[in-house]
Coordinates of C-alpha atoms in Angstrom, one line a residue:
Chain A
D1 CA 90.7 114.6 108.1
I2 CA 92.3 118.2 107.4
Q3 CA 90.1 119.6 104.7
M4 CA 92.3 122.0 101.9
T5 CA 90.6 124.6 99.7
Q6 CA 91.4 126.9 96.5
S7 CA 89.2 130.1 96.2
L8 CA 89.1 129.6 92.4
S9 CA 88.0 126.7 90.7
S10 CA 89.3 128.2 87.6
L11 CA 90.7 131.8 86.5
S12 CA 91.6 132.7 82.7
A13 CA 95.0 134.8 82.0
S14 CA 97.5 136.0 79.4
V15 CA 100.5 135.4 78.9
G16 CA 103.1 137.0 80.2
D17 CA 100.7 137.9 83.4
R18 CA 101.6 137.5 87.2
V19 CA 99.3 134.5 88.9
T20 CA 98.6 133.8 92.2
I21 CA 96.7 130.9 93.5
T22 CA 95.5 130.4 97.0
C23 CA 95.1 127.8 99.0
R24 CA 93.5 127.3 102.6
A25 CA 93.9 124.3 105.5
S26 CA 91.0 123.7 107.5
Q27 CA 93.6 123.9 110.7
S28 CA 97.4 124.9 111.0
I29 CA 99.8 122.5 108.7
S30 CA 103.0 124.4 109.7
S31 CA 104.5 124.4 106.0
Y32 CA 103.7 120.9 105.0
L33 CA 102.6 121.9 101.8
N34 CA 103.1 121.2 98.5
W35 CA 101.7 122.6 95.3
Y36 CA 101.4 120.4 92.0
Q37 CA 100.7 121.3 88.1
Q38 CA 98.7 118.9 86.2
K39 CA 98.1 118.9 82.4
P40 CA 95.2 116.7 81.1
G41 CA 96.2 112.9 80.4
K42 CA 99.3 113.4 82.6
A43 CA 100.6 112.8 86.0
P44 CA 101.1 115.8 88.6
K45 CA 104.1 117.2 89.1
L46 CA 105.8 118.5 92.2
L47 CA 106.5 122.2 91.9
I48 CA 106.9 123.2 95.3
Y49 CA 107.2 121.3 98.6
A50 CA 107.4 122.6 102.2
A51 CA 105.1 125.3 101.2
S52 CA 108.1 127.4 99.6
S53 CA 110.9 125.4 98.4
L54 CA 111.3 125.2 94.6
Q55 CA 111.6 121.3 93.2
S56 CA 114.9 120.8 91.3
G57 CA 114.2 121.8 87.6
V58 CA 111.1 124.5 87.6
P59 CA 111.2 127.0 86.8
S60 CA 112.5 130.2 89.0
R61 CA 108.9 132.1 87.9
F62 CA 107.1 129.3 90.4
S63 CA 107.2 130.3 93.7
G64 CA 105.5 129.5 97.1
S65 CA 104.6 131.0 100.2
G66 CA 102.6 130.8 103.5
S67 CA 102.5 128.8 106.7
G68 CA 99.8 127.9 109.3
T69 CA 96.6 127.8 107.2
D70 CA 97.0 130.1 104.3
F71 CA 99.1 129.6 101.4
T72 CA 99.7 130.7 97.6
L73 CA 101.1 129.5 94.7
T74 CA 102.8 132.5 92.4
I75 CA 103.6 132.5 88.4
S76 CA 105.6 135.5 88.5
S77 CA 105.4 135.6 84.2
L78 CA 102.7 133.2 82.7
Q79 CA 104.1 131.0 79.8
P80 CA 102.3 129.0 77.5
E81 CA 103.5 125.8 79.1
D82 CA 102.0 126.6 82.2
F83 CA 98.4 126.3 81.4
A84 CA 97.0 123.8 83.2
T85 CA 95.6 122.7 87.1
Y86 CA 97.3 123.6 90.1
Y87 CA 96.7 121.3 93.4
C88 CA 97.8 122.0 96.9
Q89 CA 98.2 119.5 99.2
Q90 CA 98.9 119.1 102.6
S91 CA 101.6 116.6 104.4
Y92 CA 101.2 117.4 107.6
S93 CA 98.8 114.5 108.9
T94 CA 97.4 111.4 107.0
P95 CA 95.1 111.6 105.1
F96 CA 97.2 113.7 102.9
T97 CA 94.5 115.8 101.6
F98 CA 94.4 117.4 98.0
G99 CA 92.8 120.8 97.1
P100 CA 90.3 121.1 94.6
G101 CA 92.5 122.2 92.3
T102 CA 92.8 125.5 90.1
K103 CA 92.4 125.2 86.3
V104 CA 94.5 128.1 84.9
D105 CA 93.5 128.7 81.1
I106 CA 93.8 131.2 78.7
K107 CA 92.2 134.7 78.6
Chain B
Q1 CA 117.2 107.4 86.2
V2 CA 114.2 107.4 88.5
Q3 CA 111.0 105.5 87.2
L4 CA 107.8 104.3 88.3
V5 CA 106.1 102.3 85.4
Q6 CA 102.7 100.8 86.3
S7 CA 100.7 98.0 84.9
G8 CA 98.3 98.7 82.1
A9 CA 94.3 99.4 82.1
E10 CA 91.9 97.2 83.4
V11 CA 87.9 96.6 83.1
K12 CA 86.0 95.3 85.9
K13 CA 82.9 94.4 87.0
P14 CA 81.1 95.9 90.2
G15 CA 81.7 94.0 92.9
A16 CA 85.2 92.5 91.4
S17 CA 88.6 93.1 92.9
V18 CA 91.4 95.2 91.0
K19 CA 95.5 94.9 91.5
V20 CA 97.2 97.4 90.3
S21 CA 101.1 97.4 90.4
C22 CA 103.8 99.7 90.2
K23 CA 107.6 98.5 89.3
A24 CA 110.5 101.1 90.8
S25 CA 114.0 101.3 89.6
G26 CA 117.0 103.9 89.5
Y27 CA 116.5 104.3 93.0
T28 CA 116.8 101.7 96.4
F29 CA 113.2 100.6 96.3
T30 CA 112.9 100.2 100.2
G31 CA 114.2 103.9 100.8
Y32 CA 111.3 105.8 100.1
H33 CA 107.2 104.9 101.0
I34 CA 105.0 104.8 97.9
H35 CA 102.0 106.6 97.9
W36 CA 98.9 105.7 95.9
V37 CA 96.4 108.1 94.8
R38 CA 93.3 108.3 92.5
Q39 CA 91.6 110.9 90.1
A40 CA 88.2 110.4 88.8
P41 CA 87.4 111.0 85.4
G42 CA 87.1 114.6 85.2
Q43 CA 87.6 115.2 89.0
G44 CA 90.3 116.2 91.2
L45 CA 92.8 114.2 93.3
E46 CA 92.5 111.8 96.2
W47 CA 95.2 110.3 98.3
M48 CA 94.5 106.5 99.0
G49 CA 97.4 105.6 101.3
W50 CA 100.8 104.8 101.4
I51 CA 103.7 101.8 102.5
N52 CA 106.8 101.7 103.4
P53 CA 108.3 99.2 101.2
N54 CA 111.3 98.9 103.9
S55 CA 108.7 97.4 106.8
G56 CA 105.8 96.9 104.8
G57 CA 104.0 98.8 106.9
T58 CA 100.4 101.1 105.4
I59 CA 98.6 103.9 106.4
S60 CA 95.2 104.0 104.3
A61 CA 92.7 106.9 104.2
Q62 CA 89.6 105.8 106.4
K63 CA 87.4 105.8 103.4
F64 CA 89.4 103.0 102.0
Q65 CA 89.7 101.1 104.8
G66 CA 88.6 97.4 104.7
R67 CA 88.7 97.5 100.8
V68 CA 92.3 98.4 100.1
T69 CA 95.3 96.5 100.5
M70 CA 99.0 97.9 99.5
T71 CA 101.6 95.4 99.6
R72 CA 105.1 95.4 98.3
D73 CA 107.7 92.7 96.6
R74 CA 111.1 93.8 97.8
F75 CA 112.6 91.3 95.5
I76 CA 111.3 92.8 92.2
S77 CA 111.2 96.4 93.8
T78 CA 107.2 96.6 92.9
A79 CA 104.7 97.9 95.1
Y80 CA 100.8 97.0 94.5
M81 CA 97.6 98.3 96.0
E82 CA 94.5 96.3 95.6
L83 CA 91.2 97.4 95.8
S84 CA 88.0 94.7 96.5
G85 CA 84.2 95.7 96.1
L86 CA 84.7 98.0 92.9
R87 CA 81.3 100.2 92.5
S88 CA 81.2 102.4 89.4
D89 CA 82.6 105.2 91.5
D90 CA 85.9 103.7 92.0
T91 CA 86.7 103.9 87.9
A92 CA 89.7 106.4 88.0
V93 CA 92.9 107.0 86.9
Y94 CA 95.4 105.2 90.3
Y95 CA 98.7 107.2 90.6
C96 CA 101.6 105.6 92.3
A97 CA 104.3 108.1 93.7
R98 CA 107.6 108.0 95.2
E99 CA 108.1 110.1 98.3
S100 CA 110.8 111.6 99.1
T101 CA 111.8 112.6 102.9
A102 CA 113.7 115.5 101.2
T103 CA 111.1 117.0 99.2
G104 CA 107.9 115.1 99.0
P105 CA 106.1 112.9 95.6
D106 CA 108.9 113.7 93.6
Y107 CA 108.2 110.8 91.1
W108 CA 105.0 109.6 89.3
G109 CA 103.9 106.5 87.7
Q110 CA 102.1 107.0 84.7
G111 CA 98.5 106.2 86.2
T112 CA 96.7 103.0 85.1
L113 CA 92.9 103.4 84.4
V114 CA 90.7 101.4 86.2
T115 CA 87.1 101.4 84.6
V116 CA 84.2 99.3 86.8
S117 CA 81.5 98.9 84.6
S118 CA 78.7 95.9 84.5

């Protein structure tokens, strides 16, 4: 199975900050990488697919980059509604494993 | 509009089975795979498997093989996930999600809490 890691389990940031969340795969997954946002008690929401493509309806302050094994989700200017937990997931091969998540909270 | 509506919360005893349903509407059910993902309390997301509603073919994570059965009823646009031999560590919210070949899991059900307790 492909293992997904996220370097930070949590980070504190302020409204307006630029936030970068990293994700690493245990082997190359090309660009088969999704990013999700999850708020407490809610289902995950797809933000980015294919490593860098913005899902319809998602604000443009979210962007994704990377390929191979190293990936990044960037929030260019953090908004109050962005405080949540972010997960990466590889869709290269089954099982489609998730990273452990990075919780973004208020500094 | 696309919707996935899941069945309600369940409480089961250890060793029992649970069957969660996921009713799809607003799109052609047979055109999109359905994922099953679970989340234990306070924990991360865990992919369990997926089903092709057209063929009925399934792939499940090795961890769940032998315990999970994914099925569908095309006529009522509903997918099912049955987990047997329940243990306390199967207590979780179980989600279904539609896989768009163009993007990924783009629509999710609201989640079904399954509690395993004696």
